[in-house]
Coordinates of N, CA, C and O in Angstrom, one line a residue:
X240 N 13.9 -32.1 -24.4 CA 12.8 -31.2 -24.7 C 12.0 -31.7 -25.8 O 12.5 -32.1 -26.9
X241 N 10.6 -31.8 -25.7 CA 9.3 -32.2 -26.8 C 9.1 -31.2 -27.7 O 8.8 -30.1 -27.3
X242 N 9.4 -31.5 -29.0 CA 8.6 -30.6 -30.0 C 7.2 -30.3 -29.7 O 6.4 -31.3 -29.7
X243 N 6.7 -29.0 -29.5 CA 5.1 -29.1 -29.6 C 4.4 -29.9 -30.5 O 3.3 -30.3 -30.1
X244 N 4.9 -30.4 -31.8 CA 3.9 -31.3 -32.5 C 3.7 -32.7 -31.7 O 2.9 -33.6 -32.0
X245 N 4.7 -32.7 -30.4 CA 4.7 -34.0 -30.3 C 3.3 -34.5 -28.8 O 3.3 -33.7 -27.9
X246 N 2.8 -35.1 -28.8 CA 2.0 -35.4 -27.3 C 3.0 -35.2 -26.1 O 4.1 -35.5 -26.1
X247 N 2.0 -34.6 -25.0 CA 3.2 -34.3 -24.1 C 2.4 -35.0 -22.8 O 1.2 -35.4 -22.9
X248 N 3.3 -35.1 -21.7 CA 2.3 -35.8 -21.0 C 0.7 -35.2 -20.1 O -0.1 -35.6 -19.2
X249 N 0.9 -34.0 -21.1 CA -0.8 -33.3 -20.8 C -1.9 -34.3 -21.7 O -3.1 -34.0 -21.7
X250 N -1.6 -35.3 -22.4 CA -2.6 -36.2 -23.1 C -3.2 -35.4 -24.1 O -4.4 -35.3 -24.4
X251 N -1.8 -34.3 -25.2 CA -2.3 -33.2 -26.0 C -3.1 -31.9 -25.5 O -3.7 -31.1 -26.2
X252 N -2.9 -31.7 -24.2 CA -3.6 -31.0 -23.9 C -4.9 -30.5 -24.1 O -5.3 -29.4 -24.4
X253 N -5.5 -31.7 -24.0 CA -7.9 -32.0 -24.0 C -7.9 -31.1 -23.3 O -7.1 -30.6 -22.4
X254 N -9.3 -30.6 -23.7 CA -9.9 -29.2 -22.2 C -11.2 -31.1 -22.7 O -11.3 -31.8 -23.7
X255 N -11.8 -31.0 -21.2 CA -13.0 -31.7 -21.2 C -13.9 -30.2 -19.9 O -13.6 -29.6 -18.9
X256 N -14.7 -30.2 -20.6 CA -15.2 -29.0 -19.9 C -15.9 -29.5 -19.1 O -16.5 -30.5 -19.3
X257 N -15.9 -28.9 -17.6 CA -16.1 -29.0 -16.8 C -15.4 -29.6 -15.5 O -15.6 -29.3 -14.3
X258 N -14.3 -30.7 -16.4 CA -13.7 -31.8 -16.0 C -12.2 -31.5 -15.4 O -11.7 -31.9 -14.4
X259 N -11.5 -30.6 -16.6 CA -10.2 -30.5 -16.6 C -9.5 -30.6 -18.3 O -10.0 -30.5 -19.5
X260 N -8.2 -30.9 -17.9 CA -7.4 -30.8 -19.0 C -6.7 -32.0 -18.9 O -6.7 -32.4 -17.7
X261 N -6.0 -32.9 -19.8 CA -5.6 -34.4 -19.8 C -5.7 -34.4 -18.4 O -6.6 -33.8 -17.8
X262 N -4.8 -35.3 -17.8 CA -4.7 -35.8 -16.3 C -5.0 -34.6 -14.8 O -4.9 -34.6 -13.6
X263 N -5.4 -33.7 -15.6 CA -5.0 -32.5 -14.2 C -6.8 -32.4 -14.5 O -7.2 -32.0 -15.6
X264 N -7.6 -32.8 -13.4 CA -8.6 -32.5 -12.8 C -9.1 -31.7 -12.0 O -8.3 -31.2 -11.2
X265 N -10.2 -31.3 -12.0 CA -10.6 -29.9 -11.2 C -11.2 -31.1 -9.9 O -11.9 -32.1 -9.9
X266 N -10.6 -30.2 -8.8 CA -11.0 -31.1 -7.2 C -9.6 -31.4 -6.8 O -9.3 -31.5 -5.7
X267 N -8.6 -31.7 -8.1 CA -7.5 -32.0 -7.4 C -6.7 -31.6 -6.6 O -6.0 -30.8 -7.3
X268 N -6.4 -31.7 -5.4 CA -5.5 -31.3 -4.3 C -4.1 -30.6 -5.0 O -3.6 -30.9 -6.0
X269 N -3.6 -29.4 -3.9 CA -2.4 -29.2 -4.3 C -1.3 -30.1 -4.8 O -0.5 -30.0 -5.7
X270 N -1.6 -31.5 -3.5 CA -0.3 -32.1 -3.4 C -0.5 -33.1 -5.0 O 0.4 -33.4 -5.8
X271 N -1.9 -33.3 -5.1 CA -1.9 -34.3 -6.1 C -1.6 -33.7 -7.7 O -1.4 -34.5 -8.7
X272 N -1.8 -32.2 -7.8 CA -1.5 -31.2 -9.1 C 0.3 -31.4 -8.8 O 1.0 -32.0 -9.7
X273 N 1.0 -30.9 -7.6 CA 2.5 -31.1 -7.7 C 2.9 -32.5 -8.2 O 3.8 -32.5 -8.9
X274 N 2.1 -33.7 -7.7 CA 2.3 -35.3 -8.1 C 2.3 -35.2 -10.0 O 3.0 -36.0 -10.7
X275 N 1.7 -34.4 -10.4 CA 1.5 -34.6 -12.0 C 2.3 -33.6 -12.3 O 3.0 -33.9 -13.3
X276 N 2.5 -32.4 -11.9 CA 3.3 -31.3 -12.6 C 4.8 -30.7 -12.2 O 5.6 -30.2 -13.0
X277 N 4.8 -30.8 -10.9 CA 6.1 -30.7 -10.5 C 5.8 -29.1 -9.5 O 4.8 -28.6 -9.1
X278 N 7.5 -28.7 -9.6 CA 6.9 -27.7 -8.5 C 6.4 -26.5 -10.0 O 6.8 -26.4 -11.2
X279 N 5.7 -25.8 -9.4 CA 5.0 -24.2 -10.1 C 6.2 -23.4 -10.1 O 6.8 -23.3 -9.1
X280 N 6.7 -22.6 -11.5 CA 8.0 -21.8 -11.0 C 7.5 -20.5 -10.7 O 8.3 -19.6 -10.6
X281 N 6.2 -20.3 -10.4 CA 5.7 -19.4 -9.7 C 4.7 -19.4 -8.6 O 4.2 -20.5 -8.9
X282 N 4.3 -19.1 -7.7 CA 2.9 -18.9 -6.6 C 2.2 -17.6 -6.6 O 2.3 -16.9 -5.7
X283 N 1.4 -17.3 -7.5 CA 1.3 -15.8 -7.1 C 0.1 -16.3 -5.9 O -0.4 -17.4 -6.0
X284 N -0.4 -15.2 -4.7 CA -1.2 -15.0 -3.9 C -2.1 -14.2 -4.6 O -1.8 -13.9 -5.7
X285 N -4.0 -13.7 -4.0 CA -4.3 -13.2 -4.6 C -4.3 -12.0 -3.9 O -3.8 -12.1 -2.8
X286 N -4.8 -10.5 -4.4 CA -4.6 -9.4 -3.4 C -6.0 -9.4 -2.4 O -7.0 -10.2 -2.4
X287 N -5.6 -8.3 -1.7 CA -6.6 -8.6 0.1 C -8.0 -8.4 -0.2 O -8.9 -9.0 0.4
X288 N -8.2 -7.2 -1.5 CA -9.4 -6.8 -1.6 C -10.4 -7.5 -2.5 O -11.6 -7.2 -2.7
X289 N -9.5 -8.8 -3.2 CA -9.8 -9.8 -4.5 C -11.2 -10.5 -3.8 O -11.1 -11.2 -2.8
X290 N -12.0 -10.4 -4.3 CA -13.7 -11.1 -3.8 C -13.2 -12.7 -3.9 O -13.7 -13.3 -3.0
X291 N -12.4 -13.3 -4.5 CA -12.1 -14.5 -4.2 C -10.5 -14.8 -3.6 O -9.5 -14.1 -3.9
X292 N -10.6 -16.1 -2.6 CA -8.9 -15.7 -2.2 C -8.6 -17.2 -2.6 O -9.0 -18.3 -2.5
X293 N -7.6 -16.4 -3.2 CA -6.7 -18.0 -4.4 C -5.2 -17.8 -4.3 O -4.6 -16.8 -4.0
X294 N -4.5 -19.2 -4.5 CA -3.2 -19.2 -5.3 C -3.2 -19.7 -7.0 O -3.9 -20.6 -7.4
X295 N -2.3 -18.9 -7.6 CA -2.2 -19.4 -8.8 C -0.8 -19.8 -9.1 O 0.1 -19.0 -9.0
X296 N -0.6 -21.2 -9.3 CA 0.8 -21.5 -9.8 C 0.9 -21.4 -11.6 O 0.0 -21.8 -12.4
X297 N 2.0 -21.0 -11.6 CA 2.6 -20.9 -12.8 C 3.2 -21.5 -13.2 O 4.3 -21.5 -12.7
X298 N 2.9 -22.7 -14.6 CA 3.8 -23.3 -14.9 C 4.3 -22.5 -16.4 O 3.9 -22.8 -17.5
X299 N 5.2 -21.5 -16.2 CA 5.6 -20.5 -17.1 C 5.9 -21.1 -18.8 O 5.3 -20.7 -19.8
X300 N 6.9 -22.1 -18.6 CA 7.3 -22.7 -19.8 C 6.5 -23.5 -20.0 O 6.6 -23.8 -21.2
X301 N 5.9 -24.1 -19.5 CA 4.4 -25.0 -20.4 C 2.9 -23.9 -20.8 O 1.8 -24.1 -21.4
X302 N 3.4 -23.1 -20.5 CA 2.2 -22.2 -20.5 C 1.0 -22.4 -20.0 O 0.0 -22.3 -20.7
X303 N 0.9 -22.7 -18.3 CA -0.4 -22.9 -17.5 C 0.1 -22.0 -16.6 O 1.2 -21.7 -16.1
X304 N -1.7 -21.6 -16.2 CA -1.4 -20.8 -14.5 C -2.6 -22.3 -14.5 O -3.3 -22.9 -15.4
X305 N -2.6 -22.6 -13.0 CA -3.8 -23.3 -12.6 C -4.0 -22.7 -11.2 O -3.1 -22.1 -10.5
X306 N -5.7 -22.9 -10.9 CA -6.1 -21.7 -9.9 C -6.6 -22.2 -8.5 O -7.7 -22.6 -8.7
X307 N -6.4 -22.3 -7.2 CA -6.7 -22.7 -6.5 C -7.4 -22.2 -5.5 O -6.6 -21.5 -4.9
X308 N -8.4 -22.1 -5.1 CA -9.6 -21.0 -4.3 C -9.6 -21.7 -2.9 O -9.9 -22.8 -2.7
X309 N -9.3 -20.7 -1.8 CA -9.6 -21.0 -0.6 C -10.9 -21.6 -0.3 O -11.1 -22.7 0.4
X310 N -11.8 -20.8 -0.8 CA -13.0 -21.6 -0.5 C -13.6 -22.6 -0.9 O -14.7 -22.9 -0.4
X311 N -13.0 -23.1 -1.8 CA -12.7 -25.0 -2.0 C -11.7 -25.4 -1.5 O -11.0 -26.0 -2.3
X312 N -11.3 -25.1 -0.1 CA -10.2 -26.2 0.4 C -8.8 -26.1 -0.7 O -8.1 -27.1 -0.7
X313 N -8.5 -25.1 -1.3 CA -7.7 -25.3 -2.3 C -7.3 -26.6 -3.0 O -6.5 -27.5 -2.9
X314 N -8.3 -26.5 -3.7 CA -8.7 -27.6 -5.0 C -8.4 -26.8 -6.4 O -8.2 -25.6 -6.5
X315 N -8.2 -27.8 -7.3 CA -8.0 -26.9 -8.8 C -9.4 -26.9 -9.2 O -10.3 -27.7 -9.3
X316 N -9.0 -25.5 -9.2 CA -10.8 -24.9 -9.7 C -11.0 -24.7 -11.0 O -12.1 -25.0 -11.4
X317 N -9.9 -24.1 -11.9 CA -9.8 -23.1 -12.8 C -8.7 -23.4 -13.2 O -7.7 -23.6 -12.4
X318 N -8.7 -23.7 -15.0 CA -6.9 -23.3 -15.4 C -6.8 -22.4 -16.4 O -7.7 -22.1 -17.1
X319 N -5.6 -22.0 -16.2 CA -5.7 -20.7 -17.9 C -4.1 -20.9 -18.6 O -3.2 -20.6 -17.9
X320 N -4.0 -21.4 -20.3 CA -3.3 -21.6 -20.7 C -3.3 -21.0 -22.3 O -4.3 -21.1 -23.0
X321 N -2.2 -20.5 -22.9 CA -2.1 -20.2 -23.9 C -1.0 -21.3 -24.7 O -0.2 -20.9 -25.6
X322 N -1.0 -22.8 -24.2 CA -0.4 -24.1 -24.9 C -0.2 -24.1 -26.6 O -0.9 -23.2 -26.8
X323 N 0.1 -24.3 -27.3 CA 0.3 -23.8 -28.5 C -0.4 -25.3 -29.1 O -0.6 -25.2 -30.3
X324 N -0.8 -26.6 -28.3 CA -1.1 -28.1 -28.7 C -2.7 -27.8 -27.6 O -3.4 -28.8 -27.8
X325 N -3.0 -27.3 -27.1 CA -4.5 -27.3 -26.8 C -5.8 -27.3 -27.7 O -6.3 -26.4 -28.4
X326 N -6.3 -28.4 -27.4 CA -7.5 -28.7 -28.3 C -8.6 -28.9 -27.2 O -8.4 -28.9 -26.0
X327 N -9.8 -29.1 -27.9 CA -11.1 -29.0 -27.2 C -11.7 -29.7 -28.2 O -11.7 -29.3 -29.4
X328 N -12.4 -30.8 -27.8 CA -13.4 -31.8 -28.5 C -12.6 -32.7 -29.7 O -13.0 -33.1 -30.7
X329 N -11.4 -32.8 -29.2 CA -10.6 -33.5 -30.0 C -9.6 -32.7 -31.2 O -8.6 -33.2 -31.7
X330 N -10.1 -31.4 -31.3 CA -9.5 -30.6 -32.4 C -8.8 -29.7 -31.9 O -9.2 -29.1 -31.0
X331 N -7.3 -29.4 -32.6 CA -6.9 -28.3 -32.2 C -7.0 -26.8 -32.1 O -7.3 -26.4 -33.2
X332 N -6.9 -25.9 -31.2 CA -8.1 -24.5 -31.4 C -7.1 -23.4 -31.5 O -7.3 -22.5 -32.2
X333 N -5.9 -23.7 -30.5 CA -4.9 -22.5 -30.7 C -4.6 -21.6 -31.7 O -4.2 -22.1 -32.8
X334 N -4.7 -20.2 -31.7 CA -4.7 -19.6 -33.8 C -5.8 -19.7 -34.4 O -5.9 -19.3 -35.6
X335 N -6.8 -20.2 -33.7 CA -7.8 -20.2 -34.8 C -8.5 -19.3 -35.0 O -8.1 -18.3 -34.4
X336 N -10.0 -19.2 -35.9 CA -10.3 -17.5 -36.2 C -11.4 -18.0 -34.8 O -11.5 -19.1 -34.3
X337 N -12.4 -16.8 -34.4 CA -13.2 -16.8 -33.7 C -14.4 -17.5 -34.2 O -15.3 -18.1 -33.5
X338 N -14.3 -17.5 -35.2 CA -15.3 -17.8 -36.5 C -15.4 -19.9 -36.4 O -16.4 -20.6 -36.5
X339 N -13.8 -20.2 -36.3 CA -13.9 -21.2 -36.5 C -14.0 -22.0 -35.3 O -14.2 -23.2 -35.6
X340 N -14.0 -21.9 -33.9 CA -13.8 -21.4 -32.8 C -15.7 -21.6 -32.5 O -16.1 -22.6 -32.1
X341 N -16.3 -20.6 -32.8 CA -17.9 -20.5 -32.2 C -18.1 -21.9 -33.1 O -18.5 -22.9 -32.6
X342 N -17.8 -21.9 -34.5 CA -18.5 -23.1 -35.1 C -18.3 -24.4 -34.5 O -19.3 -25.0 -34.2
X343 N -17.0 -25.1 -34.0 CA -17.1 -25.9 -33.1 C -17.4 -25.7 -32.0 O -17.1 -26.7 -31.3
X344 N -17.9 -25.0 -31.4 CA -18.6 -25.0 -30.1 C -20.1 -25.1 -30.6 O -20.7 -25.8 -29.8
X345 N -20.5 -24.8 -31.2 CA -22.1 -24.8 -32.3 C -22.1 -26.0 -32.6 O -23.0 -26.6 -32.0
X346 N -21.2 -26.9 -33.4 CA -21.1 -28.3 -33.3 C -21.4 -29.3 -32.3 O -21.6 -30.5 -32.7
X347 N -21.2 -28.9 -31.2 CA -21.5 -29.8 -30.3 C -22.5 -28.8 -29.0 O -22.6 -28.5 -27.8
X348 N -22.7 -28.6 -29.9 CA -24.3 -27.2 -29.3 C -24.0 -26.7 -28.0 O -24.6 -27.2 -27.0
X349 N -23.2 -25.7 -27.8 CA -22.7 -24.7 -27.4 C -23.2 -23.8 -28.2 O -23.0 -23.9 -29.4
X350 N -23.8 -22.8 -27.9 CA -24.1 -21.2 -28.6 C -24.4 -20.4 -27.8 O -24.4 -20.6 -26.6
X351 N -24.7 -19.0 -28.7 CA -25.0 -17.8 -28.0 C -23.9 -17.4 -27.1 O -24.0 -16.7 -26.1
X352 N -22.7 -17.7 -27.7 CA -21.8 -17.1 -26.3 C -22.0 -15.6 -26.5 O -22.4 -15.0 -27.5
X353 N -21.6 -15.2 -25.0 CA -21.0 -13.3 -24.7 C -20.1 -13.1 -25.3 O -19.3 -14.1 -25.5
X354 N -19.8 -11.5 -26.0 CA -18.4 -11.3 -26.7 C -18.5 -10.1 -26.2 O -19.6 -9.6 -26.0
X355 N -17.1 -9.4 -26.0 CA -16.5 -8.7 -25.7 C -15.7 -8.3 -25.8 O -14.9 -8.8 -25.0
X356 N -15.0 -7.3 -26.5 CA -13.9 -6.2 -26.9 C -13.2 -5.6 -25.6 O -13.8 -4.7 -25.0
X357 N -12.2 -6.0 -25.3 CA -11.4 -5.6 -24.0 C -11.2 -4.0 -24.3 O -11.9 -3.4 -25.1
X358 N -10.4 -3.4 -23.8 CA -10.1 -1.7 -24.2 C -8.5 -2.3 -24.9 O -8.2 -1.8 -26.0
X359 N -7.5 -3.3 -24.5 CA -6.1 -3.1 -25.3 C -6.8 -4.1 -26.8 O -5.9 -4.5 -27.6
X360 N -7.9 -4.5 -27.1 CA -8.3 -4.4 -28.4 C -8.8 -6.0 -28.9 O -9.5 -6.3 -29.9
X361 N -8.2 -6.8 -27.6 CA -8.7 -8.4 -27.7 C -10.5 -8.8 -27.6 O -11.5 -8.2 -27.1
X362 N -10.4 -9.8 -28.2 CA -11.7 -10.1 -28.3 C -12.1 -10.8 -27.0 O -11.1 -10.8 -26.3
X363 N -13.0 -11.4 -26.3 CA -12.8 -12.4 -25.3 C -14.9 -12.9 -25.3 O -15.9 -12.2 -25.1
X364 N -14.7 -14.1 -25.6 CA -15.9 -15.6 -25.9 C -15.8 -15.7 -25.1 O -14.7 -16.0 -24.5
X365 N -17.3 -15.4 -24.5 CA -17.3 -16.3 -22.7 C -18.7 -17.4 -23.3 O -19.6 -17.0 -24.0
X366 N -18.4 -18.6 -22.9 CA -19.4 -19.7 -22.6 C -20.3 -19.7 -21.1 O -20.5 -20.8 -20.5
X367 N -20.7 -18.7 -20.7 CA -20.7 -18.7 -19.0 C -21.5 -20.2 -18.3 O -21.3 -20.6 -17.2
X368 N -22.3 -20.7 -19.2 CA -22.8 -21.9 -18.9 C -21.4 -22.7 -18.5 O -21.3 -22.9 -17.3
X369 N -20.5 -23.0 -19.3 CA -19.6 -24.1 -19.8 C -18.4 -23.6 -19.0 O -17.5 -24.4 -18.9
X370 N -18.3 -22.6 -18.5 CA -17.4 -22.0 -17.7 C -16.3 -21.5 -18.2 O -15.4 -21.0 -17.5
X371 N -16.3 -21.5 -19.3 CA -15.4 -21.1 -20.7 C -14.8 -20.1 -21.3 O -15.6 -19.7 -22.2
X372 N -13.5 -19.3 -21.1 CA -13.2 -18.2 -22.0 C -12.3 -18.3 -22.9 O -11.3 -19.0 -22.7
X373 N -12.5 -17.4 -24.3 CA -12.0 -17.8 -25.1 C -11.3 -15.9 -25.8 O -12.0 -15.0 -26.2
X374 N -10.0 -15.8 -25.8 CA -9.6 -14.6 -25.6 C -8.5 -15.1 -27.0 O -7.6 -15.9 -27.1
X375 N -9.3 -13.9 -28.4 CA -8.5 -13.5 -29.5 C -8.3 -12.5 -29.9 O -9.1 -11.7 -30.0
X376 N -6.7 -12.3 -30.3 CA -6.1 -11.2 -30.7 C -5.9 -11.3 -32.3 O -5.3 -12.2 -32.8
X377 N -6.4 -10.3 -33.0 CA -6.3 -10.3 -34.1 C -7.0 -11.1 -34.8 O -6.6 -11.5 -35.9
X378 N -8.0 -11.5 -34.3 CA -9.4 -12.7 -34.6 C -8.1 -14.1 -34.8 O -7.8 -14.6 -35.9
X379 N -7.5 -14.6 -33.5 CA -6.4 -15.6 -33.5 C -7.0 -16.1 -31.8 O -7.3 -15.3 -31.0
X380 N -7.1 -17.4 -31.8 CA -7.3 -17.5 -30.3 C -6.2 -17.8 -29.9 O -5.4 -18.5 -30.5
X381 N -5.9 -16.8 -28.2 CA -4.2 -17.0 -28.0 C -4.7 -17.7 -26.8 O -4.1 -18.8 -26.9
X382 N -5.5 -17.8 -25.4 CA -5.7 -18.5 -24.7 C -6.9 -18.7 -24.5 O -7.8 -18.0 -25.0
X383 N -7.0 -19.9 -23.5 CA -8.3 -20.0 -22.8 C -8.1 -20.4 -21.4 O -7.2 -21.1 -20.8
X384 N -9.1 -19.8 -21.1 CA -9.6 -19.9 -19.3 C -11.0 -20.2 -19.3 O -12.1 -19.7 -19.6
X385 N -10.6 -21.7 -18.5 CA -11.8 -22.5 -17.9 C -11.7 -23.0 -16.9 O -10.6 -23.3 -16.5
X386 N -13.2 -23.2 -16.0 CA -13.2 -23.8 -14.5 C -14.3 -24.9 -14.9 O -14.9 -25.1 -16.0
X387 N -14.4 -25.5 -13.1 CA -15.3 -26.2 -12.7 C -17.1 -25.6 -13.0 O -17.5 -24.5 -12.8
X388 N -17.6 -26.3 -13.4 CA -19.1 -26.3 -13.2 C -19.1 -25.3 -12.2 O -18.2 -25.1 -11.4
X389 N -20.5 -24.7 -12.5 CA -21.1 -24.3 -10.9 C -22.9 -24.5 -11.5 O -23.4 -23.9 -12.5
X390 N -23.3 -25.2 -10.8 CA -25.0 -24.9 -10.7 C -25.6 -23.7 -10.6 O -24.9 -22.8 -10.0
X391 N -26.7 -23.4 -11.1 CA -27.6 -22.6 -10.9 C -27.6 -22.0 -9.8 O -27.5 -20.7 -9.8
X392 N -27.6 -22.6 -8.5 CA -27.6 -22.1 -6.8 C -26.3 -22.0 -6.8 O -26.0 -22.4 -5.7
X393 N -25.1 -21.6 -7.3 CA -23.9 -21.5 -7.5 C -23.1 -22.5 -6.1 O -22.4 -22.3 -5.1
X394 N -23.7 -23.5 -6.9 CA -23.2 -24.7 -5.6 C -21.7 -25.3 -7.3 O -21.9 -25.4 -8.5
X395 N -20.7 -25.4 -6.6 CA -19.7 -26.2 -7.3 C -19.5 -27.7 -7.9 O -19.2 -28.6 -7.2
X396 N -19.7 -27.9 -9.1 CA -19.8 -29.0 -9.7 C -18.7 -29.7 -10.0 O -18.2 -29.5 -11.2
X397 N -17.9 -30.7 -9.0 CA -16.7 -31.1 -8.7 C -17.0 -32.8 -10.1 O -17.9 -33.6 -10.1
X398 N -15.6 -32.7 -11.1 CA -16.2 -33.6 -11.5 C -16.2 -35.0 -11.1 O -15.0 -35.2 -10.8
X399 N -16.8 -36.0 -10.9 CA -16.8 -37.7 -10.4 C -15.6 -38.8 -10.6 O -15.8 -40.0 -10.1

């Protein structure tokens, strides 16, 4: 077992937005996400009345769900992870304040994100351009959930 300080074979777990997280790409095939991760020790389905129909695998003890949408051929569309070694633009973001959090996203000119106060009391930074959410408790970021691009004509921006 890897100490979190140590690199893990997520390549530190990079968000490259739009792109994916180290080696796990958005476009990638079921079989080619099981080739990098192994089996999911979960499958959730989504429910019947859900506007999108997905599976989400769980990789519980690494802390990823990754999201797979029927209507991309089940491709990885979306991941959401609360990794405790997840960085974004090279820096680590996990715990950090919101404050410090918008300022690197401002840094590399991202701004104006949406904020929102959930009802159980979390904060949640949406990037909606960048496809980006950014969800803290106690002004602490505990996870993030991001997908693929989507264009303007909400056509899907698969990355190259």
């Amino acid at each position: 077992m890897t100490k979190p300080d140590q690199p893990t074979s997520m390549e530190e777990n990079e968000i490259t937005l739009g792109t994916g997280m180290g080696p796990l790409k958005f476009g990638a095939s079921m079989d080619e996400v099981r080739a990098l991760m192994g089996e999911p020790e979960e499958i959730e389905e989504s429910e019947e009345d859900d506007e999108f129909e997905h599976q989400a695998w769980n990789y519980l003890e690494e802390g990823y769900s990754l999201y797979f949408d029927r209507e991309d051929d089940y491709r990885l569309s979306c991941i959401e992870t609360d990794h405790p070694g997840l960085r974004l633009f090279g820096e680590p973001i996990h715990g950090k304040s919101q404050a410090a959090v918008e300022d690197l996203m401002s840094r590399h000119e991202y701004n104006n994100p949406e904020m929102e106060r959930m009802e159980t009391g979390e904060v949640r930074l949406s990037y909606e351009k960048e496809m980006i959410d950014l969800y803290f408790d106690e002004d602490e970021l505990q996870f993030v959930n991001f997908g693929v691009f989507i264009s303007d004509d909400l056509e899907v921006q698969w990355p190259s």
